[in-house]
């Protein structure tokens, strides 16, 4: 390495421990000593978190390019109760195509050892077993790859780098017709179109919901338009039928909307560039010029295709040229944001002020657009004036399975919502393995069916409802309302150790250091942003709101014993090369929900690491 390489503190990496054991290793259990000589990247993730899924995709190229020197270890650290179930982790590893070892850590033991505070967090360990970097949030793959190259050079010269095959052992493929299907659509023919997410295809099934009529897509991850047999998708999800007989597909990991011509099987791209939208980029314009971010579901409502943009906690809309569904066949059109600020949380009001948290399911009625807001475990809706309302749900950290009045009812990470003929809606309550019903006329929530394995969507077929049982890889037909059942009510809060903080003044410091070879981008004003709020709001006497300084003094209310501090930070850095007139720039961003307990003698400073060395 050159003399200009940054000095790194020698901090020994704690051991990797987790009661769930190791996945993707052929049954072998590993220690850090077994990985000595390799660059180890720990990816602290949980499968509900769309930002974590973004990081999985960001790391794929690095993982392939440096496969003989780098070992990525996913440390699965659950937020929801369901995510602590070992089989659910096994399913998620296959569902999202994770091609590296995963340590299942249901009790957050390794999370605590590494003092992690947010999903996702990446930790880099050098070949001698020392922590050399930590990055919270997404968008850090470029910085980590540069560090990996430095470590390869340094430890190659020292003789401490060990090359060769890594510990990853792929699981045996399962011969099911569908594999972790996401969404379903009833076609005019009476057949079903299903997004076969893990196999990167769409599958048309006959009216029985089992017999395969045809498959659309080559069955491998990719981004190519064309005929049914050659077009490629990447983990497609939502489907919506248009008046012209075509189908809009939310091609989630390609960050695009695709159009399927049902008559010919031809697939074309309607919106998105194939690259993920990041802060500061265009949010409206010609549809194929504007980037999207993990569109999870789509619905035709009020003359446009509405998009559940899970990746940035917003709703967007695609407006076809000419304003009619028939105009889709001509291409063109525009996209724009319709609701949401990109801040993660539950805030109602005018669309431009509302907060969402991974909206993942949509259902249109003439007067309302219903949505499943998965990370707040909420059922919400948009009215014709664009205002956002919450029917069920209280925020990011409260969830469970409880029927009754909407103000007390609880869901657990729902992914789908279906409008019913009587004006009520069915909710695919994914992590409760249940189908629930909310009736706006009475304000009551009831349970329609249980023992459904991770239901992610449902469609009406006459007097029946057909549920996508994602983790059972099938469609399941139920008769309503005879399937109604009673369940014992349970309620949960996210189980993370609270940080003890002193009442009164608390110094919040978001630690950011531009990666090596980069500097803060101040050409057009401040390059950082900090937004702070709390649950309950009374926790903060002073210090909430937005600003550009990454440090802030908060005033905590001694009368509120505990709560959650919501912190959202962003920093922009560019390559520091005076000879380059157009340096590449990168946005680093992260949201934290930090549980705190206000107690005498608690900490007076709260540091949160956005990115940087020696963190």
CSV table of N, CA and C in Angstrom, one decimal, residues 74-227:
chain,number,residue,atom,x,y,z
A,74,UNK,N,-23.6,-12.9,5.9
A,74,UNK,CA,-24.8,-12.2,6.3
A,74,UNK,C,-25.1,-12.6,7.8
A,75,UNK,N,-25.3,-11.6,8.7
A,75,UNK,CA,-25.6,-11.9,10.0
A,75,UNK,C,-27.1,-11.5,10.2
A,76,UNK,N,-28.0,-12.4,10.2
A,76,UNK,CA,-29.4,-12.1,10.2
A,76,UNK,C,-29.8,-11.7,11.6
A,77,UNK,N,-30.3,-10.5,11.7
A,77,UNK,CA,-30.6,-9.9,13.0
A,77,UNK,C,-32.1,-9.4,13.0
A,78,UNK,N,-33.0,-10.2,13.6
A,78,UNK,CA,-34.4,-9.9,13.3
A,78,UNK,C,-35.0,-8.7,14.0
A,79,UNK,N,-36.0,-8.0,13.3
A,79,UNK,CA,-36.8,-7.0,13.9
A,79,UNK,C,-38.1,-7.5,14.4
A,80,UNK,N,-38.8,-8.3,13.5
A,80,UNK,CA,-40.1,-8.8,13.8
A,80,UNK,C,-40.0,-10.2,14.5
A,81,UNK,N,-41.0,-10.6,15.3
A,81,UNK,CA,-41.0,-11.9,15.9
A,81,UNK,C,-40.8,-13.0,14.9
A,82,UNK,N,-41.6,-12.9,13.8
A,82,UNK,CA,-41.5,-13.9,12.7
A,82,UNK,C,-40.1,-14.1,12.2
A,83,UNK,N,-39.3,-13.0,12.1
A,83,UNK,CA,-38.0,-13.1,11.6
A,83,UNK,C,-37.0,-13.9,12.5
A,84,UNK,N,-37.4,-14.1,13.7
A,84,UNK,CA,-36.6,-14.9,14.6
A,84,UNK,C,-36.8,-16.4,14.4
A,85,UNK,N,-37.8,-16.8,13.6
A,85,UNK,CA,-38.1,-18.2,13.2
A,85,UNK,C,-37.1,-18.7,12.2
A,86,UNK,N,-36.4,-19.8,12.6
A,86,UNK,CA,-35.3,-20.3,11.8
A,86,UNK,C,-35.7,-20.6,10.4
A,87,UNK,N,-36.9,-21.3,10.2
A,87,UNK,CA,-37.3,-21.7,8.9
A,87,UNK,C,-37.6,-20.4,8.0
A,88,UNK,N,-38.1,-19.4,8.7
A,88,UNK,CA,-38.3,-18.1,7.9
A,88,UNK,C,-37.0,-17.5,7.4
A,89,UNK,N,-36.0,-17.7,8.1
A,89,UNK,CA,-34.7,-17.2,7.7
A,89,UNK,C,-34.2,-18.1,6.5
A,90,UNK,N,-34.3,-19.4,6.7
A,90,UNK,CA,-34.0,-20.3,5.6
A,90,UNK,C,-34.7,-19.9,4.3
A,91,UNK,N,-36.0,-19.7,4.4
A,91,UNK,CA,-36.8,-19.3,3.3
A,91,UNK,C,-36.3,-18.0,2.7
A,92,UNK,N,-36.0,-17.0,3.5
A,92,UNK,CA,-35.6,-15.7,3.0
A,92,UNK,C,-34.2,-15.7,2.3
A,93,UNK,N,-33.3,-16.6,2.8
A,93,UNK,CA,-32.0,-16.7,2.1
A,93,UNK,C,-32.2,-17.2,0.7
A,94,UNK,N,-33.1,-18.2,0.5
A,94,UNK,CA,-33.4,-18.7,-0.8
A,94,UNK,C,-34.2,-17.7,-1.6
A,95,UNK,N,-35.2,-17.1,-1.0
A,95,UNK,CA,-36.1,-16.1,-1.7
A,95,UNK,C,-35.3,-15.0,-2.4
A,96,UNK,N,-34.3,-14.5,-1.7
A,96,UNK,CA,-33.6,-13.3,-2.2
A,96,UNK,C,-32.3,-13.6,-2.8
A,97,UNK,N,-32.0,-14.9,-3.1
A,97,UNK,CA,-30.8,-15.3,-3.8
A,97,UNK,C,-29.6,-15.0,-3.1
A,98,UNK,N,-29.5,-15.2,-1.8
A,98,UNK,CA,-28.3,-14.9,-1.1
A,98,UNK,C,-27.2,-16.0,-1.3
A,99,UNK,N,-26.1,-15.6,-1.9
A,99,UNK,CA,-25.1,-16.6,-2.3
A,99,UNK,C,-23.8,-16.5,-1.5
A,100,UNK,N,-24.0,-16.4,-0.2
A,100,UNK,CA,-22.9,-16.4,0.8
A,100,UNK,C,-23.4,-17.0,2.1
A,101,UNK,N,-22.5,-17.4,3.0
A,101,UNK,CA,-22.9,-17.9,4.3
A,101,UNK,C,-23.7,-16.9,5.1
A,102,UNK,N,-24.7,-17.4,5.8
A,102,UNK,CA,-25.5,-16.6,6.7
A,102,UNK,C,-25.5,-17.2,8.1
A,103,UNK,N,-25.3,-16.3,9.1
A,103,UNK,CA,-25.4,-16.7,10.5
A,103,UNK,C,-26.7,-16.2,11.0
A,104,UNK,N,-27.5,-17.2,11.5
A,104,UNK,CA,-28.9,-16.8,12.0
A,104,UNK,C,-28.7,-16.5,13.5
A,105,UNK,N,-28.9,-15.2,13.8
A,105,UNK,CA,-28.7,-14.7,15.1
A,105,UNK,C,-30.0,-14.1,15.7
A,106,UNK,N,-30.9,-15.0,16.1
A,106,UNK,CA,-32.2,-14.6,16.5
A,106,UNK,C,-32.3,-13.8,17.8
A,107,UNK,N,-31.3,-13.9,18.6
A,107,UNK,CA,-31.2,-13.1,19.9
A,107,UNK,C,-30.3,-11.9,19.8
A,108,UNK,N,-29.9,-11.5,18.6
A,108,UNK,CA,-29.1,-10.3,18.4
A,108,UNK,C,-27.7,-10.3,19.1
A,109,UNK,N,-27.2,-11.5,19.4
A,109,UNK,CA,-26.0,-11.6,20.1
A,109,UNK,C,-24.8,-11.0,19.4
A,110,UNK,N,-24.6,-11.3,18.1
A,110,UNK,CA,-23.5,-10.7,17.4
A,110,UNK,C,-23.7,-9.2,17.1
A,111,UNK,N,-25.0,-8.9,16.8
A,111,UNK,CA,-25.4,-7.5,16.7
A,111,UNK,C,-24.9,-6.6,17.9
A,112,UNK,N,-25.1,-7.1,19.1
A,112,UNK,CA,-24.7,-6.4,20.3
A,112,UNK,C,-23.2,-6.4,20.4
A,113,UNK,N,-22.5,-7.4,20.1
A,113,UNK,CA,-21.1,-7.5,20.2
A,113,UNK,C,-20.4,-6.4,19.3
A,114,UNK,N,-21.0,-6.2,18.2
A,114,UNK,CA,-20.5,-5.2,17.2
A,114,UNK,C,-21.1,-3.8,17.4
A,115,UNK,N,-21.9,-3.6,18.4
A,115,UNK,CA,-22.6,-2.3,18.7
A,115,UNK,C,-23.3,-1.8,17.5
A,116,UNK,N,-24.0,-2.6,16.8
A,116,UNK,CA,-24.8,-2.2,15.6
A,116,UNK,C,-26.1,-1.5,16.1
A,117,UNK,N,-26.5,-0.5,15.4
A,117,UNK,CA,-27.7,0.3,15.8
A,117,UNK,C,-28.7,0.3,14.7
A,118,UNK,N,-28.4,-0.1,13.5
A,118,UNK,CA,-29.3,0.1,12.3
A,118,UNK,C,-29.2,-1.1,11.3
A,119,UNK,N,-30.3,-1.3,10.7
A,119,UNK,CA,-30.3,-2.2,9.5
A,119,UNK,C,-30.3,-1.4,8.2
A,120,UNK,N,-29.5,-1.6,7.3
A,120,UNK,CA,-28.3,-2.6,7.3
A,120,UNK,C,-27.1,-1.9,7.8
A,121,UNK,N,-26.1,-2.7,8.3
A,121,UNK,CA,-24.8,-2.2,8.7
A,121,UNK,C,-23.8,-3.2,8.1
A,122,UNK,N,-22.7,-2.7,7.5
A,122,UNK,CA,-21.7,-3.5,7.0
A,122,UNK,C,-20.4,-3.3,7.8
A,123,UNK,N,-19.7,-4.3,8.2
A,123,UNK,CA,-18.5,-4.3,8.9
A,123,UNK,C,-17.4,-5.0,8.1
A,124,UNK,N,-16.2,-4.4,7.9
A,124,UNK,CA,-15.1,-5.0,7.2
A,124,UNK,C,-14.1,-5.5,8.2
A,125,UNK,N,-13.7,-6.7,8.1
A,125,UNK,CA,-12.6,-7.3,8.9
A,125,UNK,C,-11.5,-7.7,8.0
A,126,UNK,N,-10.3,-7.4,8.4
A,126,UNK,CA,-9.1,-7.6,7.6
A,126,UNK,C,-8.6,-9.1,7.7
A,127,UNK,N,-7.7,-9.6,6.9
A,127,UNK,CA,-7.3,-11.0,6.9
A,127,UNK,C,-6.7,-11.4,8.3
A,128,UNK,N,-6.3,-10.5,9.1
A,128,UNK,CA,-5.7,-10.8,10.4
A,128,UNK,C,-6.7,-10.8,11.5
A,129,UNK,N,-8.0,-10.5,11.2
A,129,UNK,CA,-9.1,-10.6,12.1
A,129,UNK,C,-9.4,-9.3,12.9
A,130,UNK,N,-9.0,-8.1,12.3
A,130,UNK,CA,-9.3,-6.8,12.9
A,130,UNK,C,-10.3,-6.0,12.1
A,131,UNK,N,-11.2,-5.4,12.9
A,131,UNK,CA,-12.2,-4.5,12.3
A,131,UNK,C,-11.5,-3.3,11.7
A,132,UNK,N,-11.8,-3.0,10.4
A,132,UNK,CA,-11.2,-1.8,9.8
A,132,UNK,C,-12.2,-0.8,9.3
A,133,UNK,N,-13.4,-1.1,9.2
A,133,UNK,CA,-14.4,-0.2,8.7
A,133,UNK,C,-15.8,-0.6,9.1
A,134,UNK,N,-16.7,0.4,9.2
A,134,UNK,CA,-18.1,0.1,9.5
A,134,UNK,C,-18.9,1.1,8.8
A,135,UNK,N,-20.0,0.7,8.1
A,135,UNK,CA,-20.9,1.6,7.3
A,135,UNK,C,-22.3,1.2,7.6
A,136,UNK,N,-23.1,2.2,8.0
A,136,UNK,CA,-24.5,2.0,8.1
A,136,UNK,C,-25.2,2.5,6.9
A,137,UNK,N,-26.3,1.8,6.5
A,137,UNK,CA,-27.1,2.2,5.4
A,137,UNK,C,-26.6,1.6,4.1
A,138,UNK,N,-27.2,2.1,3.0
A,138,UNK,CA,-26.9,1.5,1.7
A,138,UNK,C,-26.0,2.5,0.9
A,139,UNK,N,-25.5,2.0,-0.3
A,139,UNK,CA,-24.8,2.9,-1.2
A,139,UNK,C,-23.3,2.9,-0.9
A,140,UNK,N,-22.8,1.9,-0.1
A,140,UNK,CA,-21.4,1.9,0.2
A,140,UNK,C,-20.5,0.9,-0.5
A,141,UNK,N,-21.1,0.2,-1.5
A,141,UNK,CA,-20.3,-0.8,-2.2
A,141,UNK,C,-19.1,-0.3,-2.8
A,142,UNK,N,-19.1,0.9,-3.4
A,142,UNK,CA,-18.0,1.5,-4.1
A,142,UNK,C,-16.8,1.7,-3.1
A,143,UNK,N,-17.2,2.2,-1.9
A,143,UNK,CA,-16.1,2.5,-0.9
A,143,UNK,C,-15.5,1.2,-0.4
A,144,UNK,N,-16.4,0.2,-0.2
A,144,UNK,CA,-15.9,-1.1,0.4
A,144,UNK,C,-15.0,-1.8,-0.7
A,145,UNK,N,-15.4,-1.7,-1.9
A,145,UNK,CA,-14.5,-2.3,-2.9
A,145,UNK,C,-13.1,-1.7,-3.0
A,146,UNK,N,-13.1,-0.4,-2.8
A,146,UNK,CA,-11.8,0.3,-2.8
A,146,UNK,C,-11.0,-0.2,-1.6
A,147,UNK,N,-11.6,-0.3,-0.5
A,147,UNK,CA,-11.0,-0.8,0.7
A,147,UNK,C,-10.5,-2.3,0.5
A,148,UNK,N,-11.3,-3.1,-0.1
A,148,UNK,CA,-11.0,-4.5,-0.3
A,148,UNK,C,-9.7,-4.5,-1.2
A,149,UNK,N,-9.6,-3.7,-2.2
A,149,UNK,CA,-8.4,-3.7,-3.1
A,149,UNK,C,-7.2,-3.3,-2.3
A,150,UNK,N,-7.3,-2.3,-1.4
A,150,UNK,CA,-6.2,-1.9,-0.5
A,150,UNK,C,-5.8,-3.1,0.4
A,151,UNK,N,-6.8,-3.8,1.0
A,151,UNK,CA,-6.4,-4.9,1.9
A,151,UNK,C,-5.8,-6.0,1.1
A,152,UNK,N,-6.3,-6.3,-0.1
A,152,UNK,CA,-5.6,-7.3,-0.9
A,152,UNK,C,-4.2,-7.0,-1.2
A,153,UNK,N,-3.9,-5.8,-1.5
A,153,UNK,CA,-2.5,-5.4,-1.8
A,153,UNK,C,-1.7,-5.4,-0.5
A,154,UNK,N,-2.2,-4.9,0.6
A,154,UNK,CA,-1.4,-4.9,1.8
A,154,UNK,C,-1.1,-6.3,2.3
A,155,UNK,N,-2.1,-7.1,2.4
A,155,UNK,CA,-1.9,-8.4,3.0
A,155,UNK,C,-1.3,-9.4,2.0
A,156,UNK,N,-1.5,-9.1,0.7
A,156,UNK,CA,-0.8,-9.9,-0.3
A,156,UNK,C,0.7,-9.7,-0.1
A,157,UNK,N,1.2,-8.5,0.1
A,157,UNK,CA,2.6,-8.2,0.3
A,157,UNK,C,3.1,-8.8,1.6
A,158,UNK,N,2.2,-8.8,2.7
A,158,UNK,CA,2.6,-9.3,4.0
A,158,UNK,C,2.6,-10.8,4.0
A,159,UNK,N,2.0,-11.4,3.1
A,159,UNK,CA,1.8,-12.9,3.1
A,159,UNK,C,0.7,-13.4,4.0
A,160,UNK,N,-0.2,-12.5,4.4
A,160,UNK,CA,-1.3,-12.8,5.3
A,160,UNK,C,-2.6,-13.0,4.6
A,161,UNK,N,-2.6,-12.9,3.2
A,161,UNK,CA,-3.8,-13.1,2.4
A,161,UNK,C,-3.9,-14.5,1.9
A,162,UNK,N,-5.1,-15.1,2.1
A,162,UNK,CA,-5.3,-16.5,1.7
A,162,UNK,C,-6.3,-16.5,0.6
A,163,UNK,N,-6.0,-17.0,-0.6
A,163,UNK,CA,-6.9,-17.1,-1.7
A,163,UNK,C,-7.5,-18.5,-1.8
A,164,UNK,N,-8.6,-18.6,-2.5
A,164,UNK,CA,-9.2,-19.9,-2.7
A,164,UNK,C,-10.7,-19.8,-2.7
A,165,UNK,N,-11.3,-21.0,-2.7
A,165,UNK,CA,-12.7,-21.1,-2.7
A,165,UNK,C,-13.2,-20.8,-1.3
A,166,UNK,N,-14.4,-20.1,-1.2
A,166,UNK,CA,-14.9,-19.7,0.1
A,166,UNK,C,-15.8,-20.8,0.7
A,167,UNK,N,-16.5,-20.5,1.8
A,167,UNK,CA,-17.3,-21.5,2.5
A,167,UNK,C,-18.7,-21.7,2.0
A,168,UNK,N,-19.1,-20.9,0.9
A,168,UNK,CA,-20.5,-21.0,0.5
A,168,UNK,C,-20.8,-22.3,-0.2
A,169,UNK,N,-21.9,-22.9,0.2
A,169,UNK,CA,-22.4,-24.2,-0.4
A,169,UNK,C,-23.9,-23.9,-0.7
A,170,UNK,N,-24.2,-23.9,-2.0
A,170,UNK,CA,-25.6,-23.6,-2.4
A,170,UNK,C,-26.6,-24.7,-2.0
A,171,UNK,N,-27.8,-24.4,-1.6
A,171,UNK,CA,-28.8,-25.4,-1.2
A,171,UNK,C,-29.3,-26.1,-2.5
A,172,UNK,N,-29.8,-27.3,-2.3
A,172,UNK,CA,-30.4,-28.1,-3.4
A,172,UNK,C,-31.6,-27.4,-3.9
A,173,UNK,N,-31.8,-27.2,-5.2
A,173,UNK,CA,-33.1,-26.6,-5.7
A,173,UNK,C,-34.3,-27.5,-5.4
A,174,UNK,N,-35.4,-26.9,-5.2
A,174,UNK,CA,-36.7,-27.6,-4.9
A,174,UNK,C,-37.6,-27.6,-6.2
A,175,UNK,N,-38.2,-28.8,-6.6
A,175,UNK,CA,-38.9,-28.9,-7.8
A,175,UNK,C,-40.4,-28.5,-7.6
A,176,UNK,N,-40.7,-27.3,-7.2
A,176,UNK,CA,-42.0,-26.8,-7.1
A,176,UNK,C,-42.4,-26.0,-8.3
A,177,UNK,N,-43.8,-25.9,-8.6
A,177,UNK,CA,-44.2,-25.2,-9.8
A,177,UNK,C,-43.9,-23.7,-9.6
A,178,UNK,N,-44.2,-23.2,-8.4
A,178,UNK,CA,-43.9,-21.8,-8.1
A,178,UNK,C,-42.8,-21.8,-7.0
A,179,UNK,N,-42.0,-20.7,-7.0
A,179,UNK,CA,-41.0,-20.6,-5.9
A,179,UNK,C,-41.1,-19.2,-5.3
A,180,UNK,N,-41.6,-19.1,-4.1
A,180,UNK,CA,-41.8,-17.8,-3.4
A,180,UNK,C,-42.6,-16.8,-4.3
A,181,UNK,N,-43.8,-17.2,-4.8
A,181,UNK,CA,-44.5,-16.2,-5.6
A,181,UNK,C,-44.8,-15.0,-4.8
A,182,UNK,N,-45.0,-13.8,-5.5
A,182,UNK,CA,-45.2,-12.6,-4.8
A,182,UNK,C,-46.6,-12.1,-4.9
A,183,UNK,N,-47.1,-11.8,-6.1
A,183,UNK,CA,-48.4,-11.2,-6.3
A,183,UNK,C,-49.2,-12.1,-7.4
A,184,UNK,N,-50.5,-11.9,-7.4
A,184,UNK,CA,-51.3,-12.6,-8.4
A,184,UNK,C,-52.3,-11.7,-9.0
A,185,UNK,N,-52.8,-12.1,-10.2
A,185,UNK,CA,-53.8,-11.3,-10.9
A,185,UNK,C,-54.7,-12.2,-11.6
A,186,UNK,N,-56.0,-11.9,-11.5
A,186,UNK,CA,-57.1,-12.7,-12.2
A,186,UNK,C,-57.2,-12.1,-13.6
A,187,UNK,N,-57.0,-12.9,-14.6
A,187,UNK,CA,-57.0,-12.5,-16.0
A,187,UNK,C,-58.5,-12.6,-16.5
A,188,UNK,N,-58.8,-11.9,-17.6
A,188,UNK,CA,-60.1,-11.9,-18.2
A,188,UNK,C,-60.5,-13.4,-18.6
A,189,UNK,N,-59.6,-14.2,-18.9
A,189,UNK,CA,-59.8,-15.6,-19.3
A,189,UNK,C,-60.2,-16.5,-18.1
A,190,UNK,N,-60.1,-16.0,-16.9
A,190,UNK,CA,-60.3,-16.8,-15.7
A,190,UNK,C,-59.0,-17.4,-15.2
A,191,UNK,N,-57.9,-17.3,-16.0
A,191,UNK,CA,-56.6,-17.8,-15.5
A,191,UNK,C,-56.0,-16.9,-14.5
A,192,UNK,N,-54.9,-17.3,-13.9
A,192,UNK,CA,-54.2,-16.4,-13.0
A,192,UNK,C,-52.8,-16.1,-13.6
A,193,UNK,N,-52.4,-14.9,-13.4
A,193,UNK,CA,-51.0,-14.5,-13.7
A,193,UNK,C,-50.3,-14.3,-12.3
A,194,UNK,N,-49.2,-15.0,-12.1
A,194,UNK,CA,-48.5,-14.9,-10.8
A,194,UNK,C,-47.0,-14.5,-11.1
A,195,UNK,N,-46.6,-13.6,-10.2
A,195,UNK,CA,-45.1,-13.2,-10.2
A,195,UNK,C,-44.4,-14.3,-9.5
A,196,UNK,N,-43.6,-15.1,-10.2
A,196,UNK,CA,-42.8,-16.2,-9.6
A,196,UNK,C,-41.5,-15.6,-9.2
A,197,UNK,N,-41.4,-14.9,-8.1
A,197,UNK,CA,-40.4,-14.0,-7.8
A,197,UNK,C,-39.0,-14.6,-7.8
A,198,UNK,N,-38.8,-15.6,-7.1
A,198,UNK,CA,-37.4,-16.2,-6.9
A,198,UNK,C,-36.9,-16.8,-8.2
A,199,UNK,N,-37.8,-17.2,-9.1
A,199,UNK,CA,-37.4,-17.7,-10.4
A,199,UNK,C,-37.4,-16.6,-11.5
A,200,UNK,N,-37.6,-15.4,-11.1
A,200,UNK,CA,-37.6,-14.2,-12.0
A,200,UNK,C,-38.4,-14.4,-13.3
A,201,UNK,N,-39.7,-14.9,-13.0
A,201,UNK,CA,-40.6,-15.2,-14.1
A,201,UNK,C,-42.0,-14.7,-13.8
A,202,UNK,N,-42.8,-14.7,-14.8
A,202,UNK,CA,-44.3,-14.6,-14.6
A,202,UNK,C,-44.8,-16.0,-15.0
A,203,UNK,N,-45.8,-16.5,-14.3
A,203,UNK,CA,-46.4,-17.8,-14.7
A,203,UNK,C,-47.9,-17.6,-14.8
A,204,UNK,N,-48.4,-18.1,-15.9
A,204,UNK,CA,-49.9,-18.1,-16.1
A,204,UNK,C,-50.4,-19.5,-15.7
A,205,UNK,N,-51.3,-19.5,-14.8
A,205,UNK,CA,-51.9,-20.8,-14.3
A,205,UNK,C,-53.3,-20.9,-14.8
A,206,UNK,N,-53.8,-22.1,-15.0
A,206,UNK,CA,-55.2,-22.3,-15.4
A,206,UNK,C,-56.1,-22.0,-14.2
A,207,UNK,N,-57.4,-22.1,-14.4
A,207,UNK,CA,-58.4,-21.7,-13.4
A,207,UNK,C,-58.3,-22.5,-12.1
A,208,UNK,N,-57.7,-23.6,-12.2
A,208,UNK,CA,-57.5,-24.4,-11.0
A,208,UNK,C,-56.4,-23.9,-10.1
A,209,UNK,N,-55.6,-22.9,-10.6
A,209,UNK,CA,-54.6,-22.3,-9.8
A,209,UNK,C,-53.3,-23.2,-9.7
A,210,UNK,N,-53.3,-24.3,-10.4
A,210,UNK,CA,-52.2,-25.2,-10.3
A,210,UNK,C,-51.5,-25.5,-11.7
A,211,UNK,N,-52.3,-25.7,-12.7
A,211,UNK,CA,-51.8,-26.1,-14.0
A,211,UNK,C,-51.1,-25.0,-14.7
A,212,UNK,N,-49.9,-25.2,-15.2
A,212,UNK,CA,-49.1,-24.2,-15.8
A,212,UNK,C,-49.6,-24.1,-17.3
A,213,UNK,N,-50.0,-22.9,-17.7
A,213,UNK,CA,-50.4,-22.6,-19.1
A,213,UNK,C,-49.1,-22.1,-19.9
A,214,UNK,N,-48.4,-21.2,-19.3
A,214,UNK,CA,-47.2,-20.7,-19.9
A,214,UNK,C,-46.3,-20.0,-18.9
A,215,UNK,N,-45.1,-19.8,-19.2
A,215,UNK,CA,-44.1,-19.0,-18.4
A,215,UNK,C,-43.6,-17.9,-19.3
A,216,UNK,N,-43.5,-16.7,-18.6
A,216,UNK,CA,-43.0,-15.5,-19.3
A,216,UNK,C,-41.7,-15.1,-18.7
A,217,UNK,N,-40.6,-15.2,-19.4
A,217,UNK,CA,-39.3,-14.9,-18.8
A,217,UNK,C,-38.4,-16.1,-18.9
A,218,UNK,N,-37.1,-15.8,-19.1
A,218,UNK,CA,-36.2,-16.9,-19.3
A,218,UNK,C,-35.9,-17.7,-18.1
A,219,UNK,N,-36.3,-17.1,-16.9
A,219,UNK,CA,-36.0,-17.8,-15.6
A,219,UNK,C,-34.7,-17.6,-15.0
A,220,UNK,N,-34.0,-16.5,-15.4
A,220,UNK,CA,-32.8,-16.1,-14.8
A,220,UNK,C,-32.8,-14.6,-14.6
A,221,UNK,N,-32.0,-14.2,-13.6
A,221,UNK,CA,-32.0,-12.8,-13.2
A,221,UNK,C,-31.4,-12.0,-14.4
A,222,UNK,N,-32.1,-10.9,-14.8
A,222,UNK,CA,-31.6,-10.1,-15.9
A,222,UNK,C,-32.6,-9.0,-16.2
A,223,UNK,N,-32.2,-8.2,-17.2
A,223,UNK,CA,-33.0,-7.0,-17.6
A,223,UNK,C,-33.0,-6.9,-19.1
A,224,UNK,N,-33.9,-7.6,-19.7
A,224,UNK,CA,-33.9,-7.6,-21.2
A,224,UNK,C,-35.4,-7.7,-21.7
A,225,UNK,N,-35.8,-6.8,-22.6
A,225,UNK,CA,-37.1,-6.9,-23.2
A,225,UNK,C,-37.1,-8.0,-24.3
A,226,UNK,N,-38.3,-8.4,-24.8
A,226,UNK,CA,-38.3,-9.3,-25.8
A,226,UNK,C,-39.5,-10.3,-25.7
A,227,UNK,N,-39.4,-11.4,-26.4
A,227,UNK,CA,-40.4,-12.4,-26.4
A,227,UNK,C,-40.5,-13.1,-25.1
